Amino acid sequence: MIAFTAAIEPLRLANRTTGRKLYEWHLYSADGLTAEASNGVRVNVEQSFRDAPNMDAVVVCAGVDVQLIDHRDLISVVRRLTKFGASPGAVCTGTYVLAQAGLLDGYRCTIHWENRPGIRADFPDLDIGEELFEIDRDRFTCAGGVAAADMMLSLIKRDHGEAVSSAVTDQLIHHRIREASERQRMDMRTRLGVADPKLLRVISLMERSIERPLTIAEFARGVALSPRQLERLFLKHLGTSPNRHYIKIRLDHAGQLLRQTRMPVLDVAMASGFNSASYFSQSYLDHFGHSPSSERKAAA
């Protein structure tokens, strides 16, 4: 819902601030009936997306569990509209639908950080980054949330100039249009509530070394510490050991793959740095309170 409204409101305000009808939008759902968001808010639509006429742009908005839905009808419609000149775009996990449609092949795109492991597993050749949003020629995608507003403000700036986009930004009390290259997630220092540079460097490396794990000794050498010194650093600032924190990172990654992909559990274990299926299952059970197979069944 937040990505949906953040995409539409800048267009409404562009019309309001200029006194001109710069933009017009129409809403469609699978069956032409009211669509309910995950927060329970219902949105009225005009008709089924199968009846959508040709238009300048088509924007796919999707939410959680996008990979579990059959999008064949929507894909057919988006391909048809694109063929007849519409620029295809997406907010939040709508990127997944465009990828399924083959409309992002050869284009740079982005998606919400939580869904990046899943879409990379399903579309390994996709050029997908970590940016807030991507505008690549006539394709535009964003990470969701309020990043949809930044993307639309950038499109307004491109189409109607900085004066209009600045006026809309002021109306939104948004202060500035964030650059596409800005981080999706909070700075690690803020997210973890720690400031020690060596600790932050090690955790950053842990998050980048999931499929092929490094040893704690290797992490320690990378910041000129002994394993014992690194152990004390983790205990002091995070109240846990480096090994436990590292396993948590890898298990969180595994959970995303189990929920977002159809990868076999063994493949998920390997992609998360576990060479033993039994060790992976026991670690997952200890951390989350249920097994990987239970996670997969719940997602299905």
XYZ file of N, CA, C and O in Angstrom, residues 1-7 59-64 89-96 109-116 128-134 140-152 174 178 180 182-185:
224
model
N 0.822 -1.211 0.000
C 0.000 0.000 0.000
C 0.858 1.263 0.000
O 0.575 2.227 -0.705
N 1.940 1.265 0.779
C 2.755 2.485 0.832
C 3.437 2.739 -0.511
O 3.531 3.888 -0.970
N 3.890 1.685 -1.182
C 4.512 1.865 -2.497
C 3.477 2.304 -3.529
O 3.755 3.144 -4.396
N 2.278 1.747 -3.423
C 1.182 2.085 -4.336
C 0.827 3.569 -4.245
O 0.774 4.285 -5.249
N 0.593 4.047 -3.028
C 0.222 5.454 -2.862
C 1.405 6.389 -3.127
O 1.223 7.491 -3.652
N 2.620 5.939 -2.771
C 3.802 6.774 -3.016
C 4.067 6.950 -4.500
O 4.696 7.929 -4.915
N 3.576 6.009 -5.311
C 3.732 6.149 -6.766
C 2.681 7.078 -7.363
O 2.963 7.838 -8.298
N 2.281 0.199 -14.903
C 3.053 -0.005 -13.681
C 2.461 -1.176 -12.901
O 1.284 -1.149 -12.544
N 3.279 -2.173 -12.640
C 2.839 -3.349 -11.887
C 3.177 -3.131 -10.415
O 4.333 -2.875 -10.070
N 2.171 -3.241 -9.561
C 2.369 -3.114 -8.122
C 2.100 -4.461 -7.474
O 1.028 -5.039 -7.667
N 3.064 -4.980 -6.734
C 2.895 -6.275 -6.066
C 3.455 -6.195 -4.654
O 4.223 -5.288 -4.329
N 3.067 -7.168 -3.836
C 3.492 -7.157 -2.439
C 4.182 -8.442 -2.039
O 4.935 -9.024 -2.817
N 3.891 -8.923 -0.842
C 4.572 -10.112 -0.326
C 4.112 -11.353 -1.083
O 3.031 -11.386 -1.669
N 6.827 -0.508 -16.023
C 7.472 -0.162 -14.766
C 6.931 -1.020 -13.641
O 5.958 -1.760 -13.810
N 7.579 -0.919 -12.479
C 7.152 -1.722 -11.338
C 7.494 -1.013 -10.050
O 8.492 -0.295 -9.966
N 6.642 -1.214 -9.042
C 6.955 -0.766 -7.692
C 7.000 -1.992 -6.797
O 6.200 -2.917 -6.948
N 7.951 -1.978 -5.877
C 8.165 -3.078 -4.943
C 8.385 -4.382 -5.706
O 9.180 -4.437 -6.624
N 7.646 -5.448 -5.380
C 7.917 -6.748 -5.992
C 7.288 -6.904 -7.367
O 7.352 -7.985 -7.960
N 6.700 -5.851 -7.909
C 6.237 -5.886 -9.293
C 7.379 -6.191 -10.245
O 7.154 -6.693 -11.363
N 8.609 -5.920 -9.824
C 9.788 -6.247 -10.633
C 9.813 -7.731 -10.960
O 10.233 -8.132 -12.049
N 9.367 -8.557 -10.025
C 9.365 -10.008 -10.232
C 8.470 -10.376 -11.416
O 8.819 -11.235 -12.238
N 17.698 -3.212 -13.238
C 16.480 -3.090 -12.438
C 16.815 -3.244 -10.966
O 17.952 -3.504 -10.581
N 15.797 -3.079 -10.126
C 15.980 -3.245 -8.682
C 14.695 -3.781 -8.079
O 13.644 -3.829 -8.734
N 14.770 -4.200 -6.811
C 13.627 -4.740 -6.084
C 13.894 -4.535 -4.594
O 15.026 -4.226 -4.200
N 12.891 -4.707 -3.766
C 13.059 -4.581 -2.317
C 14.174 -5.511 -1.837
O 14.270 -6.662 -2.277
N 15.018 -5.036 -0.919
C 16.186 -5.805 -0.479
C 15.818 -7.189 0.045
O 16.579 -8.150 -0.107
N 14.634 -7.316 0.646
C 14.217 -8.601 1.204
C 13.965 -9.635 0.114
O 14.074 -10.837 0.350
N 13.622 -9.178 -1.094
C 13.298 -10.089 -2.192
C 14.458 -10.323 -3.160
O 14.320 -11.099 -4.103
N 15.586 -9.657 -2.911
C 16.707 -9.789 -3.840
C 17.270 -11.212 -3.908
O 17.541 -11.718 -5.012
N 20.274 -7.043 -11.730
C 19.516 -6.431 -10.631
C 20.458 -5.879 -9.580
O 21.378 -6.545 -9.128
N 20.263 -4.618 -9.214
C 21.153 -3.961 -8.268
C 20.498 -3.725 -6.925
O 19.404 -4.225 -6.648
N 21.153 -2.931 -6.112
C 20.689 -2.652 -4.763
C 20.200 -1.213 -4.618
O 20.018 -0.724 -3.514
N 19.987 -0.550 -5.745
C 19.600 0.854 -5.713
C 18.171 1.052 -5.223
O 17.354 0.131 -5.213
N 17.861 2.296 -4.849
C 16.486 2.643 -4.471
C 15.542 2.471 -5.653
O 14.436 1.953 -5.509
N 15.967 2.934 -6.804
C 15.172 2.767 -8.016
C 16.100 2.773 -9.221
O 17.254 3.187 -9.127
N 15.584 2.282 -10.339
C 16.341 2.251 -11.583
C 15.453 2.749 -12.715
O 14.320 2.282 -12.864
N 11.366 1.191 -15.733
C 11.597 1.820 -14.430
C 11.090 0.895 -13.325
O 9.997 0.357 -13.393
N 11.931 0.686 -12.328
C 11.601 -0.193 -11.206
C 12.094 0.458 -9.924
O 13.026 1.262 -9.944
N 11.476 0.085 -8.797
C 11.926 0.650 -7.528
C 11.834 -0.397 -6.432
O 11.202 -1.444 -6.593
N 12.468 -0.084 -5.303
C 12.561 -1.027 -4.197
C 11.285 -1.112 -3.377
O 11.166 -1.968 -2.509
N 10.333 -0.257 -3.626
C 9.106 -0.256 -2.836
C 9.158 0.779 -1.736
O 10.079 1.596 -1.653
N 8.149 0.767 -0.867
C 8.090 1.759 0.192
C 8.090 3.166 -0.386
O 7.555 3.422 -1.469
N 8.717 4.086 0.324
C 8.747 5.474 -0.144
C 9.706 5.685 -1.305
O 9.749 6.774 -1.881
N 10.480 4.644 -1.676
C 11.336 4.759 -2.859
C 10.502 4.975 -4.117
O 10.990 5.537 -5.106
N 9.229 4.535 -4.087
C 8.347 4.766 -5.235
C 8.149 6.256 -5.477
O 8.049 6.707 -6.627
N 8.102 7.040 -4.404
C 7.959 8.492 -4.555
C 9.201 9.094 -5.196
O 9.099 9.950 -6.087
N 10.391 8.652 -4.765
C 11.625 9.176 -5.355
C 11.702 8.850 -6.843
O 12.141 9.679 -7.652
N 11.285 7.641 -7.204
C 11.304 7.265 -8.619
C 10.352 8.143 -9.428
O 10.718 8.661 -10.492
N 9.133 8.330 -8.927
C 8.165 9.141 -9.658
C 8.592 10.599 -9.727
O 8.409 11.264 -10.755
N 8.951 16.064 1.602
C 9.962 15.021 1.365
C 11.377 15.595 1.411
O 12.340 14.841 1.413
N 15.674 11.684 -3.373
C 16.857 10.855 -3.152
C 17.394 10.326 -4.476
O 16.635 10.047 -5.408
N 19.024 7.656 -7.069
C 18.760 6.232 -7.278
C 19.798 5.361 -6.595
O 19.505 4.266 -6.118
N 21.319 5.727 -3.796
C 21.350 5.700 -2.334
C 20.909 4.342 -1.800
O 20.167 3.603 -2.450
N 21.365 4.022 -0.585
C 21.090 2.713 0.013
C 19.604 2.495 0.262
O 18.883 3.414 0.609
N 19.182 1.245 0.104
C 17.817 0.884 0.487
C 17.694 0.785 2.004
O 16.731 1.252 2.597
N 18.683 0.152 2.629
C 18.608 -0.116 4.064
C 19.326 0.970 4.860
O 20.149 1.713 4.322
